[in-house]
Amino acid sequence: MRRPALLLLAPAALLAGCASLPSSPPPLPDSFVPATDATAAEAYVSSDGFTHAEHASYRVRVRTCTGYATGTAFAIDEHTLVTNRHVVDESVEVEVTSYDGHELEVVSTQVDTEADLAVLTVDDTLDEWLAIADEESAKGDTVTVSGYPEGESLTTVSGPLRGTVDEVFGTDPDDVLLVRVPAAPGSSGSAVVNDKSEVVGVLYAIDADEDGWSYAVSLESLTAMLDDTSMLDPVVGLCAE
């Protein structure tokens, strides 16, 4: 049996309790230039050298009661981002930064009660966002992931979709995708897109037994959440005194 491992948050500082706030995390890197592998999809590249999917991908930094952590989110309309539930479900404060270093103001954070998904609403008006695919990608199709592994520079990688497998964490009611895409803490919440830059899944875990393979929440789970907002609960964001 394949042994998956959640792309758990990577705290910059850990404290013993919630009574006091953690110190500030390290500063963001100076460079936002993406690292792109030779097989990355080039469905659309703008004049600044970034793809449509990269424009729509955002670095997420979360302050919890015990430390700091990082993840990735992607835009789906003018004011809405999607990420993983495990990225933000213990958040006290959420910071979102664009590929070119622009910081967005997050006005609400909600988590899916069934799948490992979450929705962030931002006050800013976003210029680009990703369409949700109408159908699942087929086994063997090439998919592409743009995200911020370890909370550092934007990275884009591509690889084949092996297919769907059982979800073993108990974080998703549906089967999940297995893709040949390397990932690291901070990659959680990255959009998995097809050759049309349409979202077909949301990266959330790695295969602990086989390097370079990762798991993604399915298109079925993503569309179910977006179609039924009653599945979303707000994140309160309070620490115990």
mmCIF file of C-alpha atoms in Angstrom:
data_model
loop_
_atom_site.group_PDB
_atom_site.id
_atom_site.type_symbol
_atom_site.label_atom_id
_atom_site.label_comp_id
_atom_site.label_asym_id
_atom_site.label_seq_id
_atom_site.Cartn_x
_atom_site.Cartn_y
_atom_site.Cartn_z
ATOM 1 C CA MET A 1 0.000 0.000 0.000
ATOM 2 C CA ARG A 2 1.253 3.461 -0.877
ATOM 3 C CA ARG A 3 1.953 5.612 2.181
ATOM 4 C CA PRO A 4 0.904 9.263 1.728
ATOM 5 C CA ALA A 5 2.007 12.125 3.923
ATOM 6 C CA LEU A 6 0.144 15.388 4.269
ATOM 7 C CA LEU A 7 2.037 18.485 3.187
ATOM 8 C CA LEU A 8 1.784 19.724 6.725
ATOM 9 C CA LEU A 9 2.573 23.309 7.571
ATOM 10 C CA ALA A 10 6.196 24.164 8.265
ATOM 11 C CA PRO A 11 6.269 26.521 11.268
ATOM 12 C CA ALA A 12 9.053 29.091 11.411
ATOM 13 C CA ALA A 13 8.781 29.177 15.195
ATOM 14 C CA LEU A 14 7.085 26.909 17.722
ATOM 15 C CA LEU A 15 5.934 27.931 21.178
ATOM 16 C CA ALA A 16 4.801 25.803 24.082
ATOM 17 C CA GLY A 17 1.344 27.349 24.375
ATOM 18 C CA CYS A 18 -1.109 29.926 23.109
ATOM 19 C CA ALA A 19 -0.777 32.485 25.879
ATOM 20 C CA SER A 20 1.799 34.564 24.010
ATOM 21 C CA LEU A 21 2.202 35.319 20.324
ATOM 22 C CA PRO A 22 5.134 33.933 18.313
ATOM 23 C CA SER A 23 7.874 36.123 16.948
ATOM 24 C CA SER A 24 7.698 37.337 13.352
ATOM 25 C CA PRO A 25 8.590 34.904 10.564
ATOM 26 C CA PRO A 26 11.615 35.392 8.307
ATOM 27 C CA PRO A 27 11.175 38.029 5.573
ATOM 28 C CA LEU A 28 9.936 37.062 2.140
ATOM 29 C CA PRO A 29 12.623 36.356 -0.482
ATOM 30 C CA ASP A 30 13.728 39.331 -2.547
ATOM 31 C CA SER A 31 13.178 37.543 -5.850
ATOM 32 C CA PHE A 32 9.787 36.437 -7.120
ATOM 33 C CA VAL A 33 11.143 35.019 -10.386
ATOM 34 C CA PRO A 34 9.655 31.551 -10.887
ATOM 35 C CA ALA A 35 11.639 28.359 -11.294
ATOM 36 C CA THR A 36 10.172 26.331 -14.148
ATOM 37 C CA ASP A 37 11.087 22.821 -15.198
ATOM 38 C CA ALA A 38 11.710 21.873 -18.829
ATOM 39 C CA THR A 39 8.402 20.021 -19.140
ATOM 40 C CA ALA A 40 6.183 22.762 -17.782
ATOM 41 C CA ALA A 41 3.103 23.595 -19.821
ATOM 42 C CA GLU A 42 3.268 26.825 -21.812
ATOM 43 C CA ALA A 43 -0.425 27.318 -22.583
ATOM 44 C CA TYR A 44 -0.080 31.037 -21.984
ATOM 45 C CA VAL A 45 2.960 33.172 -21.207
ATOM 46 C CA SER A 46 2.577 36.923 -20.713
ATOM 47 C CA SER A 47 5.044 39.655 -21.579
ATOM 48 C CA ASP A 48 6.541 39.466 -18.083
ATOM 49 C CA GLY A 49 7.425 35.793 -18.560
ATOM 50 C CA PHE A 50 4.781 34.396 -16.187
ATOM 51 C CA THR A 51 2.046 31.979 -17.229
ATOM 52 C CA HIS A 52 -1.645 32.508 -16.558
ATOM 53 C CA ALA A 53 -1.549 29.888 -13.787
ATOM 54 C CA GLU A 54 1.449 31.620 -12.170
ATOM 55 C CA HIS A 55 -0.330 34.987 -12.239
ATOM 56 C CA ALA A 56 -3.266 33.363 -10.435
ATOM 57 C CA SER A 57 -1.123 31.620 -7.775
ATOM 58 C CA TYR A 58 -0.526 33.229 -4.376
ATOM 59 C CA ARG A 59 1.778 32.613 -1.427
ATOM 60 C CA VAL A 60 -0.090 32.072 1.841
ATOM 61 C CA ARG A 61 1.524 32.755 5.221
ATOM 62 C CA VAL A 62 -0.443 31.800 8.311
ATOM 63 C CA ARG A 63 0.013 32.783 11.943
ATOM 64 C CA THR A 64 -1.427 30.254 14.388
ATOM 65 C CA CYS A 65 -1.455 30.229 18.171
ATOM 66 C CA THR A 66 1.840 28.341 18.162
ATOM 67 C CA GLY A 67 3.818 29.612 15.181
ATOM 68 C CA TYR A 68 3.897 30.429 11.497
ATOM 69 C CA ALA A 69 3.383 28.297 8.406
ATOM 70 C CA THR A 70 3.125 28.605 4.634
ATOM 71 C CA GLY A 71 0.961 27.349 1.800
ATOM 72 C CA THR A 72 -0.331 28.267 -1.655
ATOM 73 C CA ALA A 73 -3.690 29.482 -2.955
ATOM 74 C CA PHE A 74 -5.130 30.209 -6.394
ATOM 75 C CA ALA A 75 -7.723 32.698 -7.604
ATOM 76 C CA ILE A 76 -11.058 31.534 -9.045
ATOM 77 C CA ASP A 77 -12.715 34.945 -9.461
ATOM 78 C CA GLU A 78 -12.139 38.637 -8.727
ATOM 79 C CA HIS A 79 -12.187 38.230 -4.934
ATOM 80 C CA THR A 80 -11.924 34.501 -4.152
ATOM 81 C CA LEU A 81 -8.968 32.187 -3.560
ATOM 82 C CA VAL A 82 -8.946 28.427 -2.913
ATOM 83 C CA THR A 83 -6.403 26.588 -0.755
ATOM 84 C CA ASN A 84 -6.330 23.530 1.548
ATOM 85 C CA ARG A 85 -8.220 23.353 4.823
ATOM 86 C CA HIS A 86 -5.107 22.150 6.650
ATOM 87 C CA VAL A 87 -3.274 25.323 5.563
ATOM 88 C CA VAL A 88 -5.666 27.727 7.324
ATOM 89 C CA ASP A 89 -7.909 25.821 9.742
ATOM 90 C CA GLU A 90 -5.847 26.890 12.793
ATOM 91 C CA SER A 91 -5.071 30.379 11.523
ATOM 92 C CA VAL A 92 -5.222 33.519 13.637
ATOM 93 C CA GLU A 93 -4.009 35.704 10.789
ATOM 94 C CA VAL A 94 -3.634 34.971 7.071
ATOM 95 C CA GLU A 95 -1.337 36.898 4.727
ATOM 96 C CA VAL A 96 -1.555 36.468 0.960
ATOM 97 C CA THR A 97 1.080 37.719 -1.493
ATOM 98 C CA SER A 98 0.967 37.732 -5.300
ATOM 99 C CA TYR A 99 3.682 36.423 -7.638
ATOM 100 C CA ASP A 100 5.129 39.953 -7.924
ATOM 101 C CA GLY A 101 5.107 40.732 -4.190
ATOM 102 C CA HIS A 102 1.780 42.554 -3.848
ATOM 103 C CA GLU A 103 0.110 41.828 -0.490
ATOM 104 C CA LEU A 104 -3.654 41.229 -0.494
ATOM 105 C CA GLU A 105 -6.050 41.964 2.356
ATOM 106 C CA VAL A 106 -7.893 38.806 3.461
ATOM 107 C CA VAL A 107 -11.385 39.640 4.752
ATOM 108 C CA SER A 108 -12.713 36.122 5.443
ATOM 109 C CA THR A 109 -11.448 32.547 5.776
ATOM 110 C CA GLN A 110 -13.768 29.544 5.457
ATOM 111 C CA VAL A 111 -13.022 25.810 5.493
ATOM 112 C CA ASP A 112 -14.837 22.927 3.843
ATOM 113 C CA THR A 113 -16.470 20.630 6.397
ATOM 114 C CA GLU A 114 -15.878 17.548 4.217
ATOM 115 C CA ALA A 115 -12.846 17.904 1.915
ATOM 116 C CA ASP A 116 -9.360 19.339 2.548
ATOM 117 C CA LEU A 117 -10.321 22.643 0.944
ATOM 118 C CA ALA A 118 -10.765 26.244 2.065
ATOM 119 C CA VAL A 119 -11.884 29.566 0.602
ATOM 120 C CA LEU A 120 -10.267 32.950 1.208
ATOM 121 C CA THR A 121 -12.051 36.178 0.302
ATOM 122 C CA VAL A 122 -9.873 39.203 -0.403
ATOM 123 C CA ASP A 123 -10.754 42.880 -0.528
ATOM 124 C CA ASP A 124 -8.560 43.509 -3.581
ATOM 125 C CA THR A 125 -9.901 43.067 -7.110
ATOM 126 C CA LEU A 126 -7.866 40.350 -8.812
ATOM 127 C CA ASP A 127 -6.902 40.713 -12.467
ATOM 128 C CA GLU A 128 -6.547 37.021 -13.350
ATOM 129 C CA TRP A 129 -8.083 33.811 -12.113
ATOM 130 C CA LEU A 130 -8.345 30.185 -13.150
ATOM 131 C CA ALA A 131 -11.371 28.483 -14.668
ATOM 132 C CA ILE A 132 -12.600 25.238 -13.143
ATOM 133 C CA ALA A 133 -12.496 22.366 -15.651
ATOM 134 C CA ASP A 134 -15.759 20.809 -16.820
ATOM 135 C CA GLU A 135 -14.357 17.287 -16.679
ATOM 136 C CA GLU A 136 -11.611 15.289 -14.983
ATOM 137 C CA SER A 137 -8.264 14.818 -16.700
ATOM 138 C CA ALA A 138 -7.604 11.324 -18.030
ATOM 139 C CA LYS A 139 -4.903 8.924 -16.902
ATOM 140 C CA GLY A 140 -1.631 9.847 -18.624
ATOM 141 C CA ASP A 141 -2.581 13.494 -19.233
ATOM 142 C CA THR A 142 0.082 16.055 -18.330
ATOM 143 C CA VAL A 143 -0.862 18.402 -15.495
ATOM 144 C CA THR A 144 0.977 21.424 -14.147
ATOM 145 C CA VAL A 145 1.338 22.821 -10.629
ATOM 146 C CA SER A 146 2.465 26.345 -9.678
ATOM 147 C CA GLY A 147 3.140 27.005 -5.998
ATOM 148 C CA TYR A 148 5.499 28.189 -3.286
ATOM 149 C CA PRO A 149 7.351 25.175 -1.796
ATOM 150 C CA GLU A 150 8.840 26.041 1.610
ATOM 151 C CA GLY A 151 7.233 29.478 1.221
ATOM 152 C CA GLU A 152 9.980 30.550 -1.162
ATOM 153 C CA SER A 153 9.991 31.529 -4.845
ATOM 154 C CA LEU A 154 7.169 30.565 -7.187
ATOM 155 C CA THR A 155 7.892 27.182 -8.777
ATOM 156 C CA THR A 156 6.151 25.470 -11.696
ATOM 157 C CA VAL A 157 6.420 21.752 -12.438
ATOM 158 C CA SER A 158 4.556 19.361 -14.738
ATOM 159 C CA GLY A 159 4.019 15.623 -14.866
ATOM 160 C CA PRO A 160 1.571 12.861 -15.801
ATOM 161 C CA LEU A 161 -1.621 11.994 -13.990
ATOM 162 C CA ARG A 162 -1.480 8.371 -12.842
ATOM 163 C CA GLY A 163 -5.185 8.275 -11.999
ATOM 164 C CA THR A 164 -7.429 8.266 -8.935
ATOM 165 C CA VAL A 165 -6.691 6.417 -5.694
ATOM 166 C CA ASP A 166 -8.423 5.929 -2.359
ATOM 167 C CA GLU A 167 -8.228 8.839 0.099
ATOM 168 C CA VAL A 168 -6.624 7.475 3.280
ATOM 169 C CA PHE A 169 -6.383 10.497 5.603
ATOM 170 C CA GLY A 170 -10.103 10.835 6.187
ATOM 171 C CA THR A 171 -9.938 14.415 4.911
ATOM 172 C CA ASP A 172 -11.950 13.913 1.720
ATOM 173 C CA PRO A 173 -15.158 12.021 0.891
ATOM 174 C CA ASP A 174 -14.032 11.228 -2.663
ATOM 175 C CA ASP A 175 -11.094 9.498 -4.320
ATOM 176 C CA VAL A 176 -8.052 11.723 -4.885
ATOM 177 C CA LEU A 177 -5.630 12.242 -7.778
ATOM 178 C CA LEU A 178 -2.110 10.811 -7.902
ATOM 179 C CA VAL A 179 0.224 12.923 -10.037
ATOM 180 C CA ARG A 180 3.926 12.768 -10.933
ATOM 181 C CA VAL A 181 4.716 16.191 -9.456
ATOM 182 C CA PRO A 182 7.264 16.817 -6.672
ATOM 183 C CA ALA A 183 6.054 18.941 -3.775
ATOM 184 C CA ALA A 184 7.102 20.218 -0.360
ATOM 185 C CA PRO A 185 5.535 21.967 2.651
ATOM 186 C CA GLY A 186 4.244 25.256 1.275
ATOM 187 C CA SER A 187 2.976 23.573 -1.908
ATOM 188 C CA SER A 188 -0.314 22.701 -0.200
ATOM 189 C CA GLY A 189 -3.231 24.438 -1.897
ATOM 190 C CA SER A 190 -1.613 24.735 -5.331
ATOM 191 C CA ALA A 191 -3.911 24.364 -8.318
ATOM 192 C CA VAL A 192 -3.398 21.303 -10.508
ATOM 193 C CA VAL A 193 -4.212 22.486 -14.036
ATOM 194 C CA ASN A 194 -4.618 20.842 -17.444
ATOM 195 C CA ASP A 195 -3.112 22.029 -20.736
ATOM 196 C CA LYS A 196 -5.820 24.733 -20.942
ATOM 197 C CA SER A 197 -4.857 26.125 -17.510
ATOM 198 C CA GLU A 198 -8.163 24.837 -16.093
ATOM 199 C CA VAL A 199 -8.194 23.532 -12.523
ATOM 200 C CA VAL A 200 -8.606 19.748 -12.252
ATOM 201 C CA GLY A 201 -7.485 19.321 -8.630
ATOM 202 C CA VAL A 202 -5.847 20.893 -5.568
ATOM 203 C CA LEU A 203 -2.464 19.583 -4.365
ATOM 204 C CA TYR A 204 -2.466 18.540 -0.710
ATOM 205 C CA ALA A 205 -0.083 15.658 0.086
ATOM 206 C CA ILE A 206 2.996 13.743 -1.034
ATOM 207 C CA ASP A 207 3.645 10.033 -1.422
ATOM 208 C CA ALA A 208 6.030 9.214 1.426
ATOM 209 C CA ASP A 209 7.139 5.958 -0.234
ATOM 210 C CA GLU A 210 7.906 7.220 -3.728
ATOM 211 C CA ASP A 211 9.711 10.496 -4.429
ATOM 212 C CA GLY A 212 8.132 12.865 -6.918
ATOM 213 C CA TRP A 213 4.534 11.695 -6.544
ATOM 214 C CA SER A 214 1.856 13.852 -4.951
ATOM 215 C CA TYR A 215 -1.844 13.728 -4.179
ATOM 216 C CA ALA A 216 -4.541 16.250 -5.080
ATOM 217 C CA VAL A 217 -8.104 16.805 -3.950
ATOM 218 C CA SER A 218 -10.339 15.849 -6.872
ATOM 219 C CA LEU A 219 -12.276 18.078 -9.234
ATOM 220 C CA GLU A 220 -15.423 16.397 -7.891
ATOM 221 C CA SER A 221 -14.721 17.577 -4.339
ATOM 222 C CA LEU A 222 -13.745 21.067 -5.503
ATOM 223 C CA THR A 223 -16.898 21.598 -7.568
ATOM 224 C CA ALA A 224 -19.061 20.188 -4.755
ATOM 225 C CA MET A 225 -17.682 22.823 -2.384
ATOM 226 C CA LEU A 226 -18.063 25.666 -4.861
ATOM 227 C CA ASP A 227 -21.622 24.606 -5.714
ATOM 228 C CA ASP A 228 -22.739 24.327 -2.081
ATOM 229 C CA THR A 229 -21.484 27.102 0.191
ATOM 230 C CA SER A 230 -23.358 25.563 3.142
ATOM 231 C CA MET A 231 -20.383 23.161 3.340
ATOM 232 C CA LEU A 232 -18.176 26.069 4.488
ATOM 233 C CA ASP A 233 -17.520 27.061 8.106
ATOM 234 C CA PRO A 234 -15.766 30.306 9.118
ATOM 235 C CA VAL A 235 -12.389 30.155 10.848
ATOM 236 C CA VAL A 236 -12.754 31.928 14.188
ATOM 237 C CA GLY A 237 -9.051 32.656 14.626
ATOM 238 C CA LEU A 238 -8.824 33.039 18.406
ATOM 239 C CA CYS A 239 -6.192 31.817 20.836
ATOM 240 C CA ALA A 240 -6.920 30.701 24.375
ATOM 241 C CA GLU A 241 -5.887 33.123 27.089
#
